[in-house]
Every structure is written in structure tokens, then in C-alpha cells.
Amino acid sequence: MRAMPITCVRSPRANPPSLIHPPGGCRFHPRCPQAMAGLCDREDPPDFAPRPRHLSACWLDR
């Protein structure tokens, strides 16, 4: 049997958002390298379906 390839998962190098005082807009925008100013920091993204049977709550998938 072939071995599965090892993939590297990148994790943000910042503290997680506060659960008591979450940031406005997308909860990941303070530590997302692709956050779009004026959108991610103001509006919570809805669920998008970038491909069948896959949902994403990210403005990049609109």
C-alpha cells in the first residue's frame, strides 16, 4: 500500500479571537493574511458553496 503524502497545515501565528469580545465582521480577519479591509472587518461572511458538498464562510469564496 502506498503511503499517504504528508501535507503541511499552516496555522495563523496570532492569538485566537476573544470569545467574550469577538471582533466585528469575520472572526478570523485579525489573523488572516488575505483579509480584505472594509469587508472582512465589517461584515460576517455568509456560507458559500465553492464546489458541491463543500461550504465555506469566507469572502474569498464568493
Short mmCIF file of C-alpha atoms in Angstrom, two decimals:
data_model
loop_
_atom_site.label_atom_id
_atom_site.label_comp_id
_atom_site.label_asym_id
_atom_site.label_seq_id
_atom_site.Cartn_x
_atom_site.Cartn_y
_atom_site.Cartn_z
CA MET A 1 0.00 0.00 0.00
CA ARG A 2 1.30 3.46 -0.82
CA ALA A 3 1.97 5.87 1.96
CA MET A 4 -0.17 8.97 2.08
CA PRO A 5 1.74 12.18 1.31
CA ILE A 6 2.38 14.40 4.29
CA THR A 7 0.85 17.81 3.94
CA CYS A 8 1.73 20.85 5.96
CA VAL A 9 -1.16 22.75 7.51
CA ARG A 10 -0.48 26.41 8.09
CA SER A 11 -1.87 27.83 11.27
CA PRO A 12 -2.16 31.54 11.94
CA ARG A 13 0.64 32.89 14.10
CA ALA A 14 -1.59 35.06 16.22
CA ASN A 15 -3.75 34.67 19.25
CA PRO A 16 -7.28 33.38 18.70
CA PRO A 17 -10.07 35.97 18.90
CA SER A 18 -11.71 36.76 22.21
CA LEU A 19 -14.80 34.68 22.92
CA ILE A 20 -16.12 37.38 25.25
CA HIS A 21 -15.48 40.33 22.90
CA PRO A 22 -15.18 38.86 19.38
CA PRO A 23 -14.00 41.17 16.59
CA GLY A 24 -16.56 42.62 14.20
CA GLY A 25 -17.02 41.01 10.82
CA CYS A 26 -15.29 37.72 10.17
CA ARG A 27 -13.82 36.32 13.37
CA PHE A 28 -10.63 35.35 11.56
CA HIS A 29 -9.84 38.73 9.95
CA PRO A 30 -7.34 39.92 12.62
CA ARG A 31 -5.06 36.97 11.84
CA CYS A 32 -5.92 36.22 8.21
CA PRO A 33 -3.18 37.20 5.73
CA GLN A 34 -5.81 37.59 2.97
CA ALA A 35 -8.32 39.71 4.91
CA MET A 36 -9.85 42.48 2.84
CA ALA A 37 -10.11 45.82 4.64
CA GLY A 38 -13.62 47.23 4.64
CA LEU A 39 -15.21 43.85 4.06
CA CYS A 40 -13.80 41.16 6.33
CA ASP A 41 -13.52 43.55 9.28
CA ARG A 42 -17.11 44.80 8.91
CA GLU A 43 -19.33 42.03 7.54
CA ASP A 44 -19.73 38.47 8.72
CA PRO A 45 -19.44 36.25 5.64
CA PRO A 46 -22.39 34.01 4.73
CA ASP A 47 -21.94 30.39 3.70
CA PHE A 48 -20.76 29.99 0.12
CA ALA A 49 -20.69 26.74 -1.85
CA PRO A 50 -17.45 26.91 -3.88
CA ARG A 51 -17.96 23.32 -5.04
CA PRO A 52 -20.58 20.61 -4.49
CA ARG A 53 -20.90 19.31 -0.92
CA HIS A 54 -18.47 21.94 0.41
CA LEU A 55 -19.39 25.06 2.35
CA SER A 56 -17.13 27.97 3.17
CA ALA A 57 -17.77 31.05 5.28
CA CYS A 58 -15.09 33.18 3.64
CA TRP A 59 -15.46 36.21 1.39
CA LEU A 60 -12.68 34.84 -0.82
CA ASP A 61 -15.04 32.04 -1.96
CA ARG A 62 -17.87 34.29 -3.16
#
